[in-house]
């Protein structure tokens, strides 16, 4: 069945280091992927997205990499800051017409000063 | 400010007492959706709507109803709440442009059903 999972449930990094959060998906029909950040007491906040016709997309301090061969998605955060501490979710759209997103379980990123 | 607004943010109630959680967006989005978030289960879709008067079931619709009479509002109705509906609920919305667009989320409603 469809699944979106994360390799690491928790990640702890030092301030200023780069962070990499990974995600595996199983539905080869998925054509759109999103990374969300969720801080305590708030809703998921959009970070960056990527469509299946791309393998890399960059934003401000963030980069998403998509490897369709192994069905793997990653989020790279450059120069991680304490404000980056949050739970990060990947989500996929399976290509259907209902715009449905399937979410991973989340990775808790902790940035140590 | 573009936003998705949910009310109430917190509610403690008892089994069987009907309740409604409101959701409103000011971005003129066609698509709206409700999710529940539970520890270890992540975000699961309850219902969604692709336009006014168009709603459909998500993955976990049992025990919930929705309506979409206006584009901006998408209330979630629990006719007879039960303890297993204790959860954190999120409303989300997005444009529908023919290609996928990110969904924007409200800040959540924490429901406790005793």
PDB file of C-alpha atoms in Angstrom:
ATOM      1  CA  UNK A   1       0.000   0.000   0.000  1.00  0.00           C
ATOM      2  CA  UNK A   2       0.915   3.651  -0.037  1.00  0.00           C
ATOM      3  CA  UNK A   3       3.249   4.845   2.662  1.00  0.00           C
ATOM      4  CA  UNK A   4       5.409   7.803   3.365  1.00  0.00           C
ATOM      5  CA  UNK A   5       7.972   7.245   6.083  1.00  0.00           C
ATOM      6  CA  UNK A   6      10.990   8.787   7.651  1.00  0.00           C
ATOM      7  CA  UNK A   7      14.313   7.093   8.321  1.00  0.00           C
ATOM      8  CA  UNK A   8      15.075   9.035  11.517  1.00  0.00           C
ATOM      9  CA  UNK A   9      12.460   9.989  14.055  1.00  0.00           C
ATOM     10  CA  UNK A  10      14.829  12.427  15.824  1.00  0.00           C
ATOM     11  CA  UNK A  11      17.783  14.485  14.698  1.00  0.00           C
ATOM     12  CA  UNK A  12      19.998  16.613  16.891  1.00  0.00           C
ATOM     13  CA  UNK A  13      22.484  19.061  15.372  1.00  0.00           C
ATOM     14  CA  UNK A  14      24.707  21.908  16.479  1.00  0.00           C
ATOM     15  CA  UNK A  15      23.814  25.445  15.549  1.00  0.00           C
ATOM     16  CA  UNK A  16      25.505  26.371  12.282  1.00  0.00           C
ATOM     17  CA  UNK A  17      25.742  22.803  11.018  1.00  0.00           C
ATOM     18  CA  UNK A  18      23.797  21.545   8.025  1.00  0.00           C
ATOM     19  CA  UNK A  19      20.834  19.246   8.640  1.00  0.00           C
ATOM     20  CA  UNK A  20      19.530  16.489   6.408  1.00  0.00           C
ATOM     21  CA  UNK A  21      16.108  14.978   6.968  1.00  0.00           C
ATOM     22  CA  UNK A  22      15.168  11.940   4.924  1.00  0.00           C
ATOM     23  CA  UNK A  23      11.893  10.491   3.726  1.00  0.00           C
ATOM     24  CA  UNK A  24      11.014   7.324   1.810  1.00  0.00           C
ATOM     25  CA  UNK A  25       7.872   6.881  -0.227  1.00  0.00           C
ATOM     26  CA  UNK A  26       6.451   3.787  -1.812  1.00  0.00           C
ATOM     27  CA  UNK A  27       3.975   5.054  -4.417  1.00  0.00           C
ATOM     28  CA  UNK A  28       5.759   5.380  -7.733  1.00  0.00           C
ATOM     29  CA  UNK A  29       2.739   7.295  -9.079  1.00  0.00           C
ATOM     30  CA  UNK A  30       3.367  10.201  -6.685  1.00  0.00           C
ATOM     31  CA  UNK A  31       4.119  13.338  -8.672  1.00  0.00           C
ATOM     32  CA  UNK A  32       4.274  16.089  -6.080  1.00  0.00           C
ATOM     33  CA  UNK A  33       6.074  16.308  -2.763  1.00  0.00           C
ATOM     34  CA  UNK A  34       6.062  18.865   0.017  1.00  0.00           C
ATOM     35  CA  UNK A  35       8.062  19.470   3.159  1.00  0.00           C
ATOM     36  CA  UNK A  36       6.311  21.016   6.136  1.00  0.00           C
ATOM     37  CA  UNK A  37       7.640  22.358   9.431  1.00  0.00           C
ATOM     38  CA  UNK A  38       5.520  22.122  12.548  1.00  0.00           C
ATOM     39  CA  UNK A  39       6.405  24.059  15.666  1.00  0.00           C
ATOM     40  CA  UNK A  40       4.835  23.295  19.010  1.00  0.00           C
ATOM     41  CA  UNK A  41       1.268  24.558  19.209  1.00  0.00           C
ATOM     42  CA  UNK A  42       1.085  25.480  15.544  1.00  0.00           C
ATOM     43  CA  UNK A  43      -0.087  23.987  12.313  1.00  0.00           C
ATOM     44  CA  UNK A  44       2.212  22.615   9.621  1.00  0.00           C
ATOM     45  CA  UNK A  45       3.953  25.392   7.753  1.00  0.00           C
ATOM     46  CA  UNK A  46       4.903  25.005   4.095  1.00  0.00           C
ATOM     47  CA  UNK A  47       8.667  25.011   3.495  1.00  0.00           C
ATOM     48  CA  UNK A  48       9.299  23.842  -0.049  1.00  0.00           C
ATOM     49  CA  UNK A  49       7.801  21.598  -2.700  1.00  0.00           C
ATOM     50  CA  UNK A  50       9.052  19.686  -5.699  1.00  0.00           C
ATOM     51  CA  UNK A  51       7.373  18.060  -8.671  1.00  0.00           C
ATOM     52  CA  UNK A  52       8.364  14.690 -10.018  1.00  0.00           C
ATOM     53  CA  UNK A  53       9.874  16.175 -13.186  1.00  0.00           C
ATOM     54  CA  UNK A  54      12.625  17.729 -11.050  1.00  0.00           C
ATOM     55  CA  UNK A  55      15.326  16.190  -8.889  1.00  0.00           C
ATOM     56  CA  UNK A  56      16.419  19.264  -6.959  1.00  0.00           C
ATOM     57  CA  UNK A  57      14.905  22.518  -5.835  1.00  0.00           C
ATOM     58  CA  UNK A  58      16.394  25.240  -3.694  1.00  0.00           C
ATOM     59  CA  UNK A  59      14.846  27.808  -1.428  1.00  0.00           C
ATOM     60  CA  UNK A  60      16.260  30.113   1.174  1.00  0.00           C
ATOM     61  CA  UNK A  61      18.648  27.899   3.205  1.00  0.00           C
ATOM     62  CA  UNK A  62      16.700  24.802   2.206  1.00  0.00           C
ATOM     63  CA  UNK A  63      17.138  22.317  -0.600  1.00  0.00           C
ATOM     64  CA  UNK A  64      14.904  19.400  -1.474  1.00  0.00           C
ATOM     65  CA  UNK A  65      16.310  16.436  -3.374  1.00  0.00           C
ATOM     66  CA  UNK A  66      14.143  13.843  -5.078  1.00  0.00           C
ATOM     67  CA  UNK A  67      15.474  10.471  -6.157  1.00  0.00           C
ATOM     68  CA  UNK A  68      12.695   8.691  -8.005  1.00  0.00           C
ATOM     69  CA  UNK A  69      14.819   5.626  -8.671  1.00  0.00           C
ATOM     70  CA  UNK A  70      14.901   4.711  -4.994  1.00  0.00           C
ATOM     71  CA  UNK A  71      11.770   6.668  -4.019  1.00  0.00           C
ATOM     72  CA  UNK A  72      13.633   8.925  -1.634  1.00  0.00           C
ATOM     73  CA  UNK A  73      13.155  12.535  -0.657  1.00  0.00           C
ATOM     74  CA  UNK A  74      15.408  14.655   1.507  1.00  0.00           C
ATOM     75  CA  UNK A  75      15.365  18.125   3.019  1.00  0.00           C
ATOM     76  CA  UNK A  76      18.656  19.879   3.568  1.00  0.00           C
ATOM     77  CA  UNK A  77      18.811  22.882   5.856  1.00  0.00           C
ATOM     78  CA  UNK A  78      21.962  24.963   5.636  1.00  0.00           C
ATOM     79  CA  UNK A  79      23.472  26.684   8.672  1.00  0.00           C
ATOM     80  CA  UNK A  80      20.808  25.343  11.004  1.00  0.00           C
ATOM     81  CA  UNK A  81      19.534  27.826  13.561  1.00  0.00           C
ATOM     82  CA  UNK A  82      17.712  27.352  16.888  1.00  0.00           C
ATOM     83  CA  UNK A  83      14.544  28.613  15.194  1.00  0.00           C
ATOM     84  CA  UNK A  84      14.696  25.599  12.902  1.00  0.00           C
ATOM     85  CA  UNK A  85      13.905  23.293  15.826  1.00  0.00           C
ATOM     86  CA  UNK A  86      10.577  21.664  14.986  1.00  0.00           C
ATOM     87  CA  UNK A  87       8.984  18.528  13.601  1.00  0.00           C
ATOM     88  CA  UNK A  88       9.421  18.150   9.855  1.00  0.00           C
ATOM     89  CA  UNK A  89       6.976  16.222   7.698  1.00  0.00           C
ATOM     90  CA  UNK A  90       7.207  15.098   4.148  1.00  0.00           C
ATOM     91  CA  UNK A  91       4.002  14.655   2.195  1.00  0.00           C
ATOM     92  CA  UNK A  92       3.228  13.213  -1.204  1.00  0.00           C
ATOM     93  CA  UNK A  93       0.404  13.529  -3.653  1.00  0.00           C
ATOM     94  CA  UNK A  94      -0.250  10.233  -5.324  1.00  0.00           C
ATOM     95  CA  UNK A  95      -1.208  11.785  -8.625  1.00  0.00           C
ATOM     96  CA  UNK A  96      -4.941  11.478  -8.201  1.00  0.00           C
ATOM     97  CA  UNK A  97      -7.358  14.272  -8.986  1.00  0.00           C
ATOM     98  CA  UNK A  98      -8.391  14.784  -5.378  1.00  0.00           C
ATOM     99  CA  UNK A  99      -5.269  16.695  -4.327  1.00  0.00           C
ATOM    100  CA  UNK A 100      -4.914  14.308  -1.407  1.00  0.00           C
ATOM    101  CA  UNK A 101      -1.682  14.451   0.540  1.00  0.00           C
ATOM    102  CA  UNK A 102      -0.264  11.464   2.394  1.00  0.00           C
ATOM    103  CA  UNK A 103       1.974  12.503   5.278  1.00  0.00           C
ATOM    104  CA  UNK A 104       4.956  10.868   6.871  1.00  0.00           C
ATOM    105  CA  UNK A 105       5.139  10.490  10.638  1.00  0.00           C
ATOM    106  CA  UNK A 106       7.592  13.339  11.148  1.00  0.00           C
ATOM    107  CA  UNK A 107      11.168  13.922  12.314  1.00  0.00           C
ATOM    108  CA  UNK A 108      11.941  16.003  15.364  1.00  0.00           C
ATOM    109  CA  UNK A 109      14.876  18.321  14.680  1.00  0.00           C
ATOM    110  CA  UNK A 110      16.617  19.769  17.716  1.00  0.00           C
ATOM    111  CA  UNK A 111      19.233  22.461  17.239  1.00  0.00           C
ATOM    112  CA  UNK A 112      21.713  22.828  20.074  1.00  0.00           C
ATOM    113  CA  UNK A 113      23.226  26.282  20.628  1.00  0.00           C
TER     114      UNK A 113
ATOM    115  CA  UNK B   1      -2.828  38.552   6.169  1.00  0.00           C
ATOM    116  CA  UNK B   2      -3.497  35.310   4.292  1.00  0.00           C
ATOM    117  CA  UNK B   3      -4.557  32.684   6.764  1.00  0.00           C
ATOM    118  CA  UNK B   4      -6.678  29.705   7.720  1.00  0.00           C
ATOM    119  CA  UNK B   5      -8.583  30.329  10.954  1.00  0.00           C
ATOM    120  CA  UNK B   6     -10.009  27.598  13.154  1.00  0.00           C
ATOM    121  CA  UNK B   7     -12.306  27.964  16.144  1.00  0.00           C
ATOM    122  CA  UNK B   8     -12.257  26.992  18.879  1.00  0.00           C
ATOM    123  CA  UNK B   9      -8.563  26.306  19.510  1.00  0.00           C
ATOM    124  CA  UNK B  10      -9.331  24.118  22.503  1.00  0.00           C
ATOM    125  CA  UNK B  11     -12.482  22.308  23.593  1.00  0.00           C
ATOM    126  CA  UNK B  12     -13.260  19.812  26.316  1.00  0.00           C
ATOM    127  CA  UNK B  13     -16.697  18.238  26.046  1.00  0.00           C
ATOM    128  CA  UNK B  14     -18.603  15.074  26.827  1.00  0.00           C
ATOM    129  CA  UNK B  15     -19.616  12.060  24.811  1.00  0.00           C
ATOM    130  CA  UNK B  16     -22.671  12.594  22.641  1.00  0.00           C
ATOM    131  CA  UNK B  17     -22.827  16.374  22.771  1.00  0.00           C
ATOM    132  CA  UNK B  18     -22.821  17.695  19.206  1.00  0.00           C
ATOM    133  CA  UNK B  19     -20.053  20.112  18.359  1.00  0.00           C
ATOM    134  CA  UNK B  20     -18.836  22.087  15.365  1.00  0.00           C
ATOM    135  CA  UNK B  21     -15.325  23.268  14.624  1.00  0.00           C
ATOM    136  CA  UNK B  22     -15.284  26.163  12.209  1.00  0.00           C
ATOM    137  CA  UNK B  23     -12.681  26.800   9.530  1.00  0.00           C
ATOM    138  CA  UNK B  24     -12.396  29.904   7.411  1.00  0.00           C
ATOM    139  CA  UNK B  25      -9.824  30.937   4.815  1.00  0.00           C
ATOM    140  CA  UNK B  26      -9.340  34.349   3.217  1.00  0.00           C
ATOM    141  CA  UNK B  27      -7.266  33.275   0.215  1.00  0.00           C
ATOM    142  CA  UNK B  28     -10.138  32.415  -2.148  1.00  0.00           C
ATOM    143  CA  UNK B  29      -8.953  28.800  -2.239  1.00  0.00           C
ATOM    144  CA  UNK B  30     -11.151  26.211  -3.903  1.00  0.00           C
ATOM    145  CA  UNK B  31      -9.747  23.218  -2.031  1.00  0.00           C
ATOM    146  CA  UNK B  32     -10.259  22.720   1.699  1.00  0.00           C
ATOM    147  CA  UNK B  33      -9.582  19.728   3.879  1.00  0.00           C
ATOM    148  CA  UNK B  34      -9.734  18.471   7.456  1.00  0.00           C
ATOM    149  CA  UNK B  35      -7.067  16.328   9.099  1.00  0.00           C
ATOM    150  CA  UNK B  36      -6.603  14.790  12.480  1.00  0.00           C
ATOM    151  CA  UNK B  37      -3.185  14.347  14.024  1.00  0.00           C
ATOM    152  CA  UNK B  38      -2.539  11.570  16.522  1.00  0.00           C
ATOM    153  CA  UNK B  39       0.737  10.421  18.108  1.00  0.00           C
ATOM    154  CA  UNK B  40       2.378   7.728  16.043  1.00  0.00           C
ATOM    155  CA  UNK B  41      -0.194   8.056  13.252  1.00  0.00           C
ATOM    156  CA  UNK B  42       0.700  11.405  11.765  1.00  0.00           C
ATOM    157  CA  UNK B  43      -1.817  13.503   9.843  1.00  0.00           C
ATOM    158  CA  UNK B  44      -4.787  11.673   8.384  1.00  0.00           C
ATOM    159  CA  UNK B  45      -7.370  13.207   6.115  1.00  0.00           C
ATOM    160  CA  UNK B  46     -10.981  13.195   7.327  1.00  0.00           C
ATOM    161  CA  UNK B  47     -12.876  15.008   4.556  1.00  0.00           C
ATOM    162  CA  UNK B  48     -12.075  17.327   1.734  1.00  0.00           C
ATOM    163  CA  UNK B  49     -13.877  19.710  -0.583  1.00  0.00           C
ATOM    164  CA  UNK B  50     -12.875  20.740  -4.070  1.00  0.00           C
ATOM    165  CA  UNK B  51     -15.437  23.521  -4.350  1.00  0.00           C
ATOM    166  CA  UNK B  52     -18.697  24.856  -2.968  1.00  0.00           C
ATOM    167  CA  UNK B  53     -21.220  22.061  -2.416  1.00  0.00           C
ATOM    168  CA  UNK B  54     -18.613  19.433  -3.350  1.00  0.00           C
ATOM    169  CA  UNK B  55     -17.310  17.283  -0.486  1.00  0.00           C
ATOM    170  CA  UNK B  56     -15.804  13.813  -0.274  1.00  0.00           C
ATOM    171  CA  UNK B  57     -14.481  11.360   2.262  1.00  0.00           C
ATOM    172  CA  UNK B  58     -10.835  11.118   3.168  1.00  0.00           C
ATOM    173  CA  UNK B  59      -9.180   8.227   4.973  1.00  0.00           C
ATOM    174  CA  UNK B  60     -10.965   8.463   8.333  1.00  0.00           C
ATOM    175  CA  UNK B  61     -14.441   9.988   7.784  1.00  0.00           C
ATOM    176  CA  UNK B  62     -16.419   7.871  10.269  1.00  0.00           C
ATOM    177  CA  UNK B  63     -18.136   9.975  12.928  1.00  0.00           C
ATOM    178  CA  UNK B  64     -17.655  13.272  11.094  1.00  0.00           C
ATOM    179  CA  UNK B  65     -19.668  15.465   8.759  1.00  0.00           C
ATOM    180  CA  UNK B  66     -18.713  18.547   6.786  1.00  0.00           C
ATOM    181  CA  UNK B  67     -20.437  21.149   4.673  1.00  0.00           C
ATOM    182  CA  UNK B  68     -19.267  23.662   2.092  1.00  0.00           C
ATOM    183  CA  UNK B  69     -22.005  26.222   1.564  1.00  0.00           C
ATOM    184  CA  UNK B  70     -19.569  29.064   0.976  1.00  0.00           C
ATOM    185  CA  UNK B  71     -16.127  29.061  -0.552  1.00  0.00           C
ATOM    186  CA  UNK B  72     -14.382  30.461   2.502  1.00  0.00           C
ATOM    187  CA  UNK B  73     -15.927  28.196   5.188  1.00  0.00           C
ATOM    188  CA  UNK B  74     -15.608  24.474   5.793  1.00  0.00           C
ATOM    189  CA  UNK B  75     -16.985  23.458   9.210  1.00  0.00           C
ATOM    190  CA  UNK B  76     -16.323  20.049  10.746  1.00  0.00           C
ATOM    191  CA  UNK B  77     -19.288  18.566  12.595  1.00  0.00           C
ATOM    192  CA  UNK B  78     -19.218  15.825  15.211  1.00  0.00           C
ATOM    193  CA  UNK B  79     -22.862  14.820  15.642  1.00  0.00           C
ATOM    194  CA  UNK B  80     -22.240  12.457  18.549  1.00  0.00           C
ATOM    195  CA  UNK B  81     -18.625  12.765  19.685  1.00  0.00           C
ATOM    196  CA  UNK B  82     -16.912   9.786  21.280  1.00  0.00           C
ATOM    197  CA  UNK B  83     -13.635   9.542  23.226  1.00  0.00           C
ATOM    198  CA  UNK B  84     -11.801   8.061  20.222  1.00  0.00           C
ATOM    199  CA  UNK B  85     -12.302  11.402  18.488  1.00  0.00           C
ATOM    200  CA  UNK B  86     -10.067  13.087  21.032  1.00  0.00           C
ATOM    201  CA  UNK B  87      -7.356  14.485  18.822  1.00  0.00           C
ATOM    202  CA  UNK B  88      -5.685  17.536  17.317  1.00  0.00           C
ATOM    203  CA  UNK B  89      -7.545  18.727  14.232  1.00  0.00           C
ATOM    204  CA  UNK B  90      -6.246  20.827  11.368  1.00  0.00           C
ATOM    205  CA  UNK B  91      -8.020  22.564   8.552  1.00  0.00           C
ATOM    206  CA  UNK B  92      -6.108  23.272   5.345  1.00  0.00           C
ATOM    207  CA  UNK B  93      -6.760  24.989   2.040  1.00  0.00           C
ATOM    208  CA  UNK B  94      -5.095  25.375  -1.332  1.00  0.00           C
ATOM    209  CA  UNK B  95      -5.620  26.735  -4.801  1.00  0.00           C
ATOM    210  CA  UNK B  96      -6.639  24.351  -7.555  1.00  0.00           C
ATOM    211  CA  UNK B  97      -4.872  25.451 -10.684  1.00  0.00           C
ATOM    212  CA  UNK B  98      -4.659  22.188 -12.589  1.00  0.00           C
ATOM    213  CA  UNK B  99      -1.305  21.434 -11.017  1.00  0.00           C
ATOM    214  CA  UNK B 100      -0.642  20.669  -7.396  1.00  0.00           C
ATOM    215  CA  UNK B 101      -0.315  23.540  -4.978  1.00  0.00           C
ATOM    216  CA  UNK B 102       0.761  23.383  -1.325  1.00  0.00           C
ATOM    217  CA  UNK B 103      -1.911  23.224   1.314  1.00  0.00           C
ATOM    218  CA  UNK B 104      -1.905  25.945   3.962  1.00  0.00           C
ATOM    219  CA  UNK B 105      -2.858  24.925   7.479  1.00  0.00           C
ATOM    220  CA  UNK B 106      -4.609  26.552  10.403  1.00  0.00           C
ATOM    221  CA  UNK B 107      -3.104  26.407  13.876  1.00  0.00           C
ATOM    222  CA  UNK B 108      -5.232  23.498  15.015  1.00  0.00           C
ATOM    223  CA  UNK B 109      -8.091  22.652  17.354  1.00  0.00           C
ATOM    224  CA  UNK B 110      -7.429  20.369  20.280  1.00  0.00           C
ATOM    225  CA  UNK B 111     -10.546  18.366  21.140  1.00  0.00           C
ATOM    226  CA  UNK B 112     -10.946  16.298  24.273  1.00  0.00           C
ATOM    227  CA  UNK B 113     -14.044  14.092  24.457  1.00  0.00           C
ATOM    228  CA  UNK B 114     -14.690  12.741  27.943  1.00  0.00           C
TER     229      UNK B 114
END
